[in-house]
XYZ file of C-alpha atoms in Angstrom:
482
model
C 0.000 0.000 0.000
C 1.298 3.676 -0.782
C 2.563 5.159 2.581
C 1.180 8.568 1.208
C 4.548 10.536 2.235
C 4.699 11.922 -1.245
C 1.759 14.155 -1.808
C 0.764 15.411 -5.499
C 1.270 18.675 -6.171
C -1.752 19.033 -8.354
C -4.836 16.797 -9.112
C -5.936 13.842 -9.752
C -7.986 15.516 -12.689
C -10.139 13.863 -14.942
C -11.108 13.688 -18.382
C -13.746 11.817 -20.409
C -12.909 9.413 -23.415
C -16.008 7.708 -24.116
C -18.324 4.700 -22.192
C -20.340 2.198 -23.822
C -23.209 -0.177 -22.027
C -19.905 -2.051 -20.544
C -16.914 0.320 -20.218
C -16.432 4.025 -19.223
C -12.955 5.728 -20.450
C -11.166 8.419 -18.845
C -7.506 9.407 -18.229
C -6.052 10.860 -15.167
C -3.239 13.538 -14.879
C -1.785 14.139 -11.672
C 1.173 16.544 -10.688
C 3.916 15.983 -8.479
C 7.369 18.005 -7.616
C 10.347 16.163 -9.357
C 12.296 13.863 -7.573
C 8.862 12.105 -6.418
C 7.752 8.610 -7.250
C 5.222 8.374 -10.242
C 1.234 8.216 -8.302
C 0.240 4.572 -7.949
C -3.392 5.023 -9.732
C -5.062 1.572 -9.245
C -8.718 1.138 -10.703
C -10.766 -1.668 -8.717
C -12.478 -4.530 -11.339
C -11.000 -2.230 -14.259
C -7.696 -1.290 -15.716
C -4.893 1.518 -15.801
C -2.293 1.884 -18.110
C 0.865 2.816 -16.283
C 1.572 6.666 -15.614
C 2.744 8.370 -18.458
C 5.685 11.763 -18.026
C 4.232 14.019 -19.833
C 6.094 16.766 -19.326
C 8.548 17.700 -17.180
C 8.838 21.838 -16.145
C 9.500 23.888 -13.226
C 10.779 21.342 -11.106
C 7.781 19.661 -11.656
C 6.452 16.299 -13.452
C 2.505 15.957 -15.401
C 2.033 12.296 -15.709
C -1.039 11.021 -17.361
C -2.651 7.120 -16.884
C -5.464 6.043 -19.075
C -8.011 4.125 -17.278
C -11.256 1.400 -18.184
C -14.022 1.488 -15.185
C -16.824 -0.979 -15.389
C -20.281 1.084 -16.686
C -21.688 -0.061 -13.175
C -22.953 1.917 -10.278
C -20.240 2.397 -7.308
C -16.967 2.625 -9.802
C -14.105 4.442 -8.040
C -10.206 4.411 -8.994
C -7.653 5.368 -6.292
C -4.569 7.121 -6.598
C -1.587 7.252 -3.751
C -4.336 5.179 -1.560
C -6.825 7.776 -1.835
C -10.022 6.315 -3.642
C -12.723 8.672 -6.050
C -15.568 7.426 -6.974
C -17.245 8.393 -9.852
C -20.367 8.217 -12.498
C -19.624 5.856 -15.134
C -23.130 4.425 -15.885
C -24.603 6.553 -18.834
C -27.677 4.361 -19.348
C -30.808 5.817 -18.392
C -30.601 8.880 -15.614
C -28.179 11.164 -16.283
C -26.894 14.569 -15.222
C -24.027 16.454 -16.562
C -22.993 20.423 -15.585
C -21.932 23.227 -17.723
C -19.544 25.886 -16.883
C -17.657 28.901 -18.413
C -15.792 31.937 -17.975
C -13.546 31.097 -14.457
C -12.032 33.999 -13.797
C -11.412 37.975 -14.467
C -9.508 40.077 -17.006
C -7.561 41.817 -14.455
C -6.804 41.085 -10.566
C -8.120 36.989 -10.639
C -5.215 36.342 -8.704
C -6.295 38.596 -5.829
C -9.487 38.045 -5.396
C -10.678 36.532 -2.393
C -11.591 32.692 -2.911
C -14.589 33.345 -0.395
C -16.430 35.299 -2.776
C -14.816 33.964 -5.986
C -15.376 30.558 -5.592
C -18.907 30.849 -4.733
C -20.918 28.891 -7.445
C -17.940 26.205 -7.622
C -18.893 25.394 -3.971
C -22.739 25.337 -5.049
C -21.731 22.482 -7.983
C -19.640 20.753 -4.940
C -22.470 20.663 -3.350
C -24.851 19.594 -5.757
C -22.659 16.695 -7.026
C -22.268 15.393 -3.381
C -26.333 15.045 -3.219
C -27.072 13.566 -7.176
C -23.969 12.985 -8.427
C -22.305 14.183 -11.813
C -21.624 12.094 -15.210
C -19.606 14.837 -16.791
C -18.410 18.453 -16.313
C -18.425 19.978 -19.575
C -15.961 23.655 -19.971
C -16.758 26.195 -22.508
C -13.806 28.268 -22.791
C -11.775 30.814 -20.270
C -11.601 28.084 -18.038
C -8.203 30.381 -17.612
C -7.999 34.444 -17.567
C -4.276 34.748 -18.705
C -4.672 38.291 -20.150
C -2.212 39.558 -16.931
C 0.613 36.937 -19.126
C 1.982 40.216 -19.961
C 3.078 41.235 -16.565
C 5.089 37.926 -16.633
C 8.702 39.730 -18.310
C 8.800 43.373 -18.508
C 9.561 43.652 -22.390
C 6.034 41.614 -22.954
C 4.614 43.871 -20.412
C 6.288 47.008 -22.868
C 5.007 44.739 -25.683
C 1.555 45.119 -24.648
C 1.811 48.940 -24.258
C 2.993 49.669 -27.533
C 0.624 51.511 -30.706
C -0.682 48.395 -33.181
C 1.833 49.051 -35.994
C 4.933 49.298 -33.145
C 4.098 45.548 -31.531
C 6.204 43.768 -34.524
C 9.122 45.366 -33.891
C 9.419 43.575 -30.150
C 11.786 40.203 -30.763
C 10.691 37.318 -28.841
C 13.615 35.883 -26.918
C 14.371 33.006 -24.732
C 13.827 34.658 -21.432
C 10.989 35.780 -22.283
C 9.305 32.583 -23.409
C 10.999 30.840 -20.369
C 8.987 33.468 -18.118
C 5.202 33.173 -19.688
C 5.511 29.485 -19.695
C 5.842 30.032 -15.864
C 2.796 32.134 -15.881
C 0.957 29.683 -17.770
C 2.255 26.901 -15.903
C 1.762 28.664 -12.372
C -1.647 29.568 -12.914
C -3.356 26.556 -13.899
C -1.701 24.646 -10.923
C -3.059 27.579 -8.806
C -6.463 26.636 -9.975
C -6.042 23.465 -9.668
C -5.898 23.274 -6.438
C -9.054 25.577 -5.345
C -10.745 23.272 -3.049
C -14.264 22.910 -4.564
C -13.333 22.872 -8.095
C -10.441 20.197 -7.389
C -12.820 17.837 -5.903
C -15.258 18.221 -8.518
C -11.932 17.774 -11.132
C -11.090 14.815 -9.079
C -14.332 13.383 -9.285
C -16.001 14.202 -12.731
C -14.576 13.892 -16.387
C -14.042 17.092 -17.732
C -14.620 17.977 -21.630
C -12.606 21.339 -21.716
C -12.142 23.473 -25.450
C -10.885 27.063 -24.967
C -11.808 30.099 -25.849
C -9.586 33.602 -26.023
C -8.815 34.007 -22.496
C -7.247 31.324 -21.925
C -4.637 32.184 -24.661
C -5.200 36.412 -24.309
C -8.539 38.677 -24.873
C -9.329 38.534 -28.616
C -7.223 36.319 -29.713
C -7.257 35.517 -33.369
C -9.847 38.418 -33.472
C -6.559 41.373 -33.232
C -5.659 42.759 -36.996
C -2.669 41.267 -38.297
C -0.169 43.793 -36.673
C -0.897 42.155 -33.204
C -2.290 39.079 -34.132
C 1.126 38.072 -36.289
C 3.542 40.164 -34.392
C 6.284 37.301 -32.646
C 5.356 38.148 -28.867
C 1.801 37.383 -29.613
C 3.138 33.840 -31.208
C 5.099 33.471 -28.395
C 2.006 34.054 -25.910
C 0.240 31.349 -28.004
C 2.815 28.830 -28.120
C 2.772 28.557 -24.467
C -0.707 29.205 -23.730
C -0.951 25.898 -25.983
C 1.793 23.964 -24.389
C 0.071 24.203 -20.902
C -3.528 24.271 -22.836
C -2.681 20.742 -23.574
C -1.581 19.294 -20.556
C -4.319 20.717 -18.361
C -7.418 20.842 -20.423
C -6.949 18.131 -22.781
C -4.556 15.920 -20.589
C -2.329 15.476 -23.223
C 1.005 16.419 -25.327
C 1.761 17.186 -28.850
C 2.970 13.440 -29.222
C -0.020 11.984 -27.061
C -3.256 13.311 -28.331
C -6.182 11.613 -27.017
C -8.277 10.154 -29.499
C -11.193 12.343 -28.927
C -9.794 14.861 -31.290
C -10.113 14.237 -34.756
C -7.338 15.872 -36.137
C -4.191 13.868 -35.627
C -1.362 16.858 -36.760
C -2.520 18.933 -33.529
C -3.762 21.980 -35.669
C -7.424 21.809 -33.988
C -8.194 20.631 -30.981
C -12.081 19.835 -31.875
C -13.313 17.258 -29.961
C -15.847 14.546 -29.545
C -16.723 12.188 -26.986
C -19.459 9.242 -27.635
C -21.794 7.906 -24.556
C -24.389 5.630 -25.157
C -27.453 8.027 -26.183
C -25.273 11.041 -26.383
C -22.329 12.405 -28.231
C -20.470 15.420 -27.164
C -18.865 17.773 -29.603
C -16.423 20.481 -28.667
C -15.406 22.775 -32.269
C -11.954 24.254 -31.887
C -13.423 27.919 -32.413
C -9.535 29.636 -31.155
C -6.405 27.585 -32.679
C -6.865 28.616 -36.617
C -8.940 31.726 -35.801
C -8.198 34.872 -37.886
C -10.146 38.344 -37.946
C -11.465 36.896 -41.726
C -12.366 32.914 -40.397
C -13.486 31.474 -37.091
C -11.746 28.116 -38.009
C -9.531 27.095 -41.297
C -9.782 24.010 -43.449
C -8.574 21.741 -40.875
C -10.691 22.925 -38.241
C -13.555 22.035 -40.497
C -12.682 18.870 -41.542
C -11.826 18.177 -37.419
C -15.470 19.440 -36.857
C -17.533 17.470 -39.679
C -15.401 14.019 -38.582
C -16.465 14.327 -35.350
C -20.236 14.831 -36.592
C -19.944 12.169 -38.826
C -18.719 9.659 -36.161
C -21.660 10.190 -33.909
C -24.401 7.650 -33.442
C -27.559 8.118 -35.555
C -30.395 9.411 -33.232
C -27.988 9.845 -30.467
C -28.661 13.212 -28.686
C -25.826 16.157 -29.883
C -24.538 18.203 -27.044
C -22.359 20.987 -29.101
C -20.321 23.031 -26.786
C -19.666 26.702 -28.837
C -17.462 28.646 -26.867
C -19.194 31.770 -28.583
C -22.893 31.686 -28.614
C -24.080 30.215 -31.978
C -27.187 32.023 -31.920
C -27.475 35.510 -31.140
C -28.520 38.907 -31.831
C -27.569 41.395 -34.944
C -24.622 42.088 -33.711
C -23.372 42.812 -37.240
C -25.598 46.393 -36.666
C -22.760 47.631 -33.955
C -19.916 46.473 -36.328
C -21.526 48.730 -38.801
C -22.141 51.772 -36.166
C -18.204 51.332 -35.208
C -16.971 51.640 -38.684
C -18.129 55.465 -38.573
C -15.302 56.010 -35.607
C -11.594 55.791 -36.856
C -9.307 53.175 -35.354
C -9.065 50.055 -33.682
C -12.408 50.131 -31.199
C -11.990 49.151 -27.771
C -14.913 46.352 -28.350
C -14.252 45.873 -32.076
C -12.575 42.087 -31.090
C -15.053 41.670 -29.003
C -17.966 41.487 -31.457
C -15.492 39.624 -34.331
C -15.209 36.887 -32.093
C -19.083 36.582 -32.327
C -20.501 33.485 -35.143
C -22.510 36.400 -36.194
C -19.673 39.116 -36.781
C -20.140 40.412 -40.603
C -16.648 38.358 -41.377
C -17.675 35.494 -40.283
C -21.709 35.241 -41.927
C -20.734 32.679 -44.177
C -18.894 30.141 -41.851
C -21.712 31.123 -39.123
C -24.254 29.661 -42.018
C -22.144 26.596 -42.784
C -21.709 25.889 -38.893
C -25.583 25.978 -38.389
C -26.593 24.225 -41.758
C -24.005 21.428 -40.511
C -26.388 21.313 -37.128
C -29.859 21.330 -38.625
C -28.256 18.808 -40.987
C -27.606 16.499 -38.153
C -31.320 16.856 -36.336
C -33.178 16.861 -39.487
C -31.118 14.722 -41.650
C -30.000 12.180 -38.844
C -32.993 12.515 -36.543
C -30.823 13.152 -33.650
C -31.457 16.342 -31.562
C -28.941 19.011 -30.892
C -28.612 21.321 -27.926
C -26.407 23.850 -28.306
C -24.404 24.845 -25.162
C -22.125 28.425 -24.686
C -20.585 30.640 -22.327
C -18.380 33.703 -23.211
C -21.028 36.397 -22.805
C -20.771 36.720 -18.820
C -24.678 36.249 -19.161
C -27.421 33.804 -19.116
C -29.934 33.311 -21.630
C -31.302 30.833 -23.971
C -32.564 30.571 -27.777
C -33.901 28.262 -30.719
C -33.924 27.556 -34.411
C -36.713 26.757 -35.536
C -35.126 23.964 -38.981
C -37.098 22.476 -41.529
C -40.185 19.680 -40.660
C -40.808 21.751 -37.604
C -37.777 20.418 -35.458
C -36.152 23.120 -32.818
C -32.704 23.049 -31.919
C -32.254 25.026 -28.377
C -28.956 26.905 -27.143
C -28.219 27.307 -23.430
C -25.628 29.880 -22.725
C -24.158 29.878 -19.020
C -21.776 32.112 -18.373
C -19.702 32.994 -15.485
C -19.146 30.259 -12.969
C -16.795 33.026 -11.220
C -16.415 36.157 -13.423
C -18.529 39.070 -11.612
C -21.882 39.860 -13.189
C -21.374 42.571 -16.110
C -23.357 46.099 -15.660
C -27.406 45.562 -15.765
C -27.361 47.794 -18.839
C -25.005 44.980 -21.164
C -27.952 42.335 -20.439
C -30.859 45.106 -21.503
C -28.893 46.537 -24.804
C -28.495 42.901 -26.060
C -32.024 42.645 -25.061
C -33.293 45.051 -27.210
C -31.162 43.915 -30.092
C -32.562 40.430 -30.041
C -35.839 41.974 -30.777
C -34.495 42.347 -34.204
C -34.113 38.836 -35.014
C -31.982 37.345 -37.085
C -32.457 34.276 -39.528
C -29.185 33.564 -41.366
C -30.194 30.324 -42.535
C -33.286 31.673 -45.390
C -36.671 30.904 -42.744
C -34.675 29.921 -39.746
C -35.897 31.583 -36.987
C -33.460 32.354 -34.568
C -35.542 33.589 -31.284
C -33.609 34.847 -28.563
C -35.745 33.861 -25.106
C -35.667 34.618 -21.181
C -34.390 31.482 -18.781
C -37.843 29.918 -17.263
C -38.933 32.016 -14.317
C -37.283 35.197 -15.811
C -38.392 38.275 -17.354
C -35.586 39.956 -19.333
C -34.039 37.832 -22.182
C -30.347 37.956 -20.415
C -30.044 37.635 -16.970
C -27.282 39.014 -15.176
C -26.089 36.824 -12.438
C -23.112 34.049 -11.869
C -24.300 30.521 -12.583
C -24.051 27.601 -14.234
C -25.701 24.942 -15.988
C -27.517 21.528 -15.527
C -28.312 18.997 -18.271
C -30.627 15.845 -16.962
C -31.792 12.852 -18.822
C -34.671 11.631 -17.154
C -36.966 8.561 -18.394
C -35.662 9.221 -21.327
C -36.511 13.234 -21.506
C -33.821 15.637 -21.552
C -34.117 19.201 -19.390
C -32.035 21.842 -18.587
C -31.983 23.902 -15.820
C -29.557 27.113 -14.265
C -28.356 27.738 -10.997
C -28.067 32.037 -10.622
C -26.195 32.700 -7.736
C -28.629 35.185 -6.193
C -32.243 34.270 -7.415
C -31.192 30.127 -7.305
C -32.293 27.664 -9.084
C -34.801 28.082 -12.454
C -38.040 25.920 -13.295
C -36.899 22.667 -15.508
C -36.512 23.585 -19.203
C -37.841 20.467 -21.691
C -35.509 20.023 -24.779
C -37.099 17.545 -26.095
């Protein structure tokens, strides 16, 4: 038996791979400080492949161990003597959360965990009393925009005018330093009490969005976007991106991603009734394309390879459907100059630049709920609001988005929530007599509610229903997808 006098220095965390009716697959990556033994992860009546290094950095080692747990109630696996049980049945009843958006542009670091952590005690909670099958992340599960405090010449980097950023070399040193940040910060998260048990406890499915890398990324005009310290911040930002959301390295991809070469991490993870699919919306993202060719490919494979009739649960990072934002793009282009929320709205499916891929990415859905006959639910973050909408496709069938956003990022300015409000009176119907309607949670008034939270996805008898948890008005009335 381990005698437990080596402690990990991160972890365990999860992530899914897949079940069947017989076998539920997940890997484990754990942390500990070099020097100290691989963790002993044993998995009762199942297997575990032996811990893999996957990386080695600041005196530290990631090791990874893929594991096989009987689809049976009461599965645990152990590591260093400790044992977690977990869900790993995903016949009949099943519950899975939704977060997005952990953390703040500027100051996460010193916030107090009292207040910060607030709804990631709530899940804690919840899980202890009906547990979790899967905890599903849709993007800024890291706010690394402060990356640029990490060496002074980014820092000077990210003070310069657009046109002056190329001129800034990216050396060594400096690269040596952000990986640091990178590295430092997700281990800091990590180990926040109530999200590390619920890491430790439910498979994650984790695809980023642009705060994870920095705020617009891919969204910046070419200038920034191409300039070598903003390379630089996206090399690392992938390096540790890897490890600690996929649980992986560039020569150990997990097979849930399509695309073998690493270009786009899209994702997609098969249960029995249910397929998860996570589009790589950051890694080829320009301010003329939301993802390239490969991207694309990555994202109609991982359709293609889901069951017929099973249920689609697409996480976008950005909110699929949405409200003309395309009218503020227009109202900005009478003010010279880069706008202060000109990224912002680029990085939306339904920026002006992006109306054609926006079409292609919703024909591709109504394709699978029409076509297929299995039903899609849409789920986002990324808006630091709560809301919900539908499409109404051809032969009558609706596919609903659920956007929950901020599992700790404070609650944006009342007036945000009632401007987007009024713009989603416009509609908007970019597939020709697709209604997109923009609608308030159940129990709520205003279309976007303004309020921390996060989401809850229950199969029940068969049915599926959604529900949100708002940190100060609770929990909403049951939504029916079906």
């Amino acid at each position: 038996m381990y005698d437990g006098t080596a402690e990990l220095a991160a972890g365990p965390l999860l992530f899914a791979r897949g079940a069947d009716e017989a076998v539920c697959r997940v890997a484990v990556v754990c942390v500990t400080r070099s020097g100290d033994p691989a963790p002993r992860i044993v998995v009762p009546d199942g297997k575990a492949t032996a811990p893999l290094r996957l990386a080695t950095l600041f005196e530290h080692d990631v090791w990874r161990a893929d594991l096989s747990l009987p689809a049976r109630a009461g599965a645990s696996y152990e590591v260093n003597g400790r044992l977690h049980p977990i869900v790993t049945r995903f016949e009949g009843d099943t519950a899975l959360a939704f977060v997005s958006c952990n953390g703040q542009e500027n100051g996460d670091e010193a916030r107090s965990h009292e207040d910060r952590d607030v709804m990631w005690r709530r899940l804690w909670s919840e899980h202890q009393r009906q547990p979790f099958a899967l905890l599903l992340h849709g993007g800024d599960q890291l706010y690394a925009d402060e990356a640029s405090s990490a060496h002074p010449e980014v820092a000077r980097w990210a003070e310069l005018a657009l046109d002056d950023r190329p001129s800034v070399v990216w050396t060594d040193e400096m690269e040596e330093a952000v990986r640091f940040y990178f590295f430092r910060r997700y281990l800091d998260l990590l180990r926040q009490p109530a999200a590390a048990s619920l890491f430790a406890h439910v498979p994650s499915l984790m695809i980023w969005d642009d705060h994870d890398i920095f705020d617009g990324w891919g969204s910046h005009p070419p200038a920034l976007q191409e300039s070598p310290v903003a390379l630089g911040l996206f090399k690392a930002a992938r390096e540790m991106f890897l490890l600690f959301q996929l649980g992986a390295s560039e020569a150990h991809l997990p097979g849930t991603c399509p695309d073998r070469s690493g270009r786009s991490f899209t994702q997609a993870a098969h249960f029995p009734g249910l397929s998860v699919i996570l589009p790589d919306l950051r890694s080829e993202r320009r301010p003329d394309r939301v993802m390239g060719e490969t991207g694309w490919s990555a994202f109609d494979a991982a359709l293609a390879q889901a069951p017929e009739g099973a249920r689609r649960v697409v996480v976008s990072s950005v909110p699929a459907l949405g409200p003309r934002l395309s009218l503020v793009e227009a109202l900005l282009d009478f003010y010279p100059g880069q706008q202060q929320y000109e990224d912002d709205l680029r990085d939306q499916w339904q920026s002006r630049a992006h109306r054609a891929e926006w079409r292609r990415f919703l024909a591709a859905l109504e394709g699978e709920a029409v076509c297929r006959r299995s039903p899609v639910t849409i789920v986002s973050g990324e808006i630091h609001l709560a809301t919900r909408g539908t499409m109404e496709c051809r032969e009558g069938v609706l596919i609903h988005q659920l956007v929950a956003s901020g599992i700790t990022h404070p609650k944006p300015p009342r007036a945000l929530g009632l401007g987007l409000g009024l713009l989603s009176r416009l509609g908007e119907s970019p597939l020709k007599g697709r209604k997109i309607r923009l609608r308030p949670l159940p129990g709520q008034n205003a279309v976007y509610t303004a309020d921390r939270n996060y989401l809850v996805l229950t199969r029940e008898e068969g049915g599926w229903h959604a529900a949100w948890e708002l940190e100060e008005r609770g929990r909403t009335p049951a939504l029916t997808l079906d």
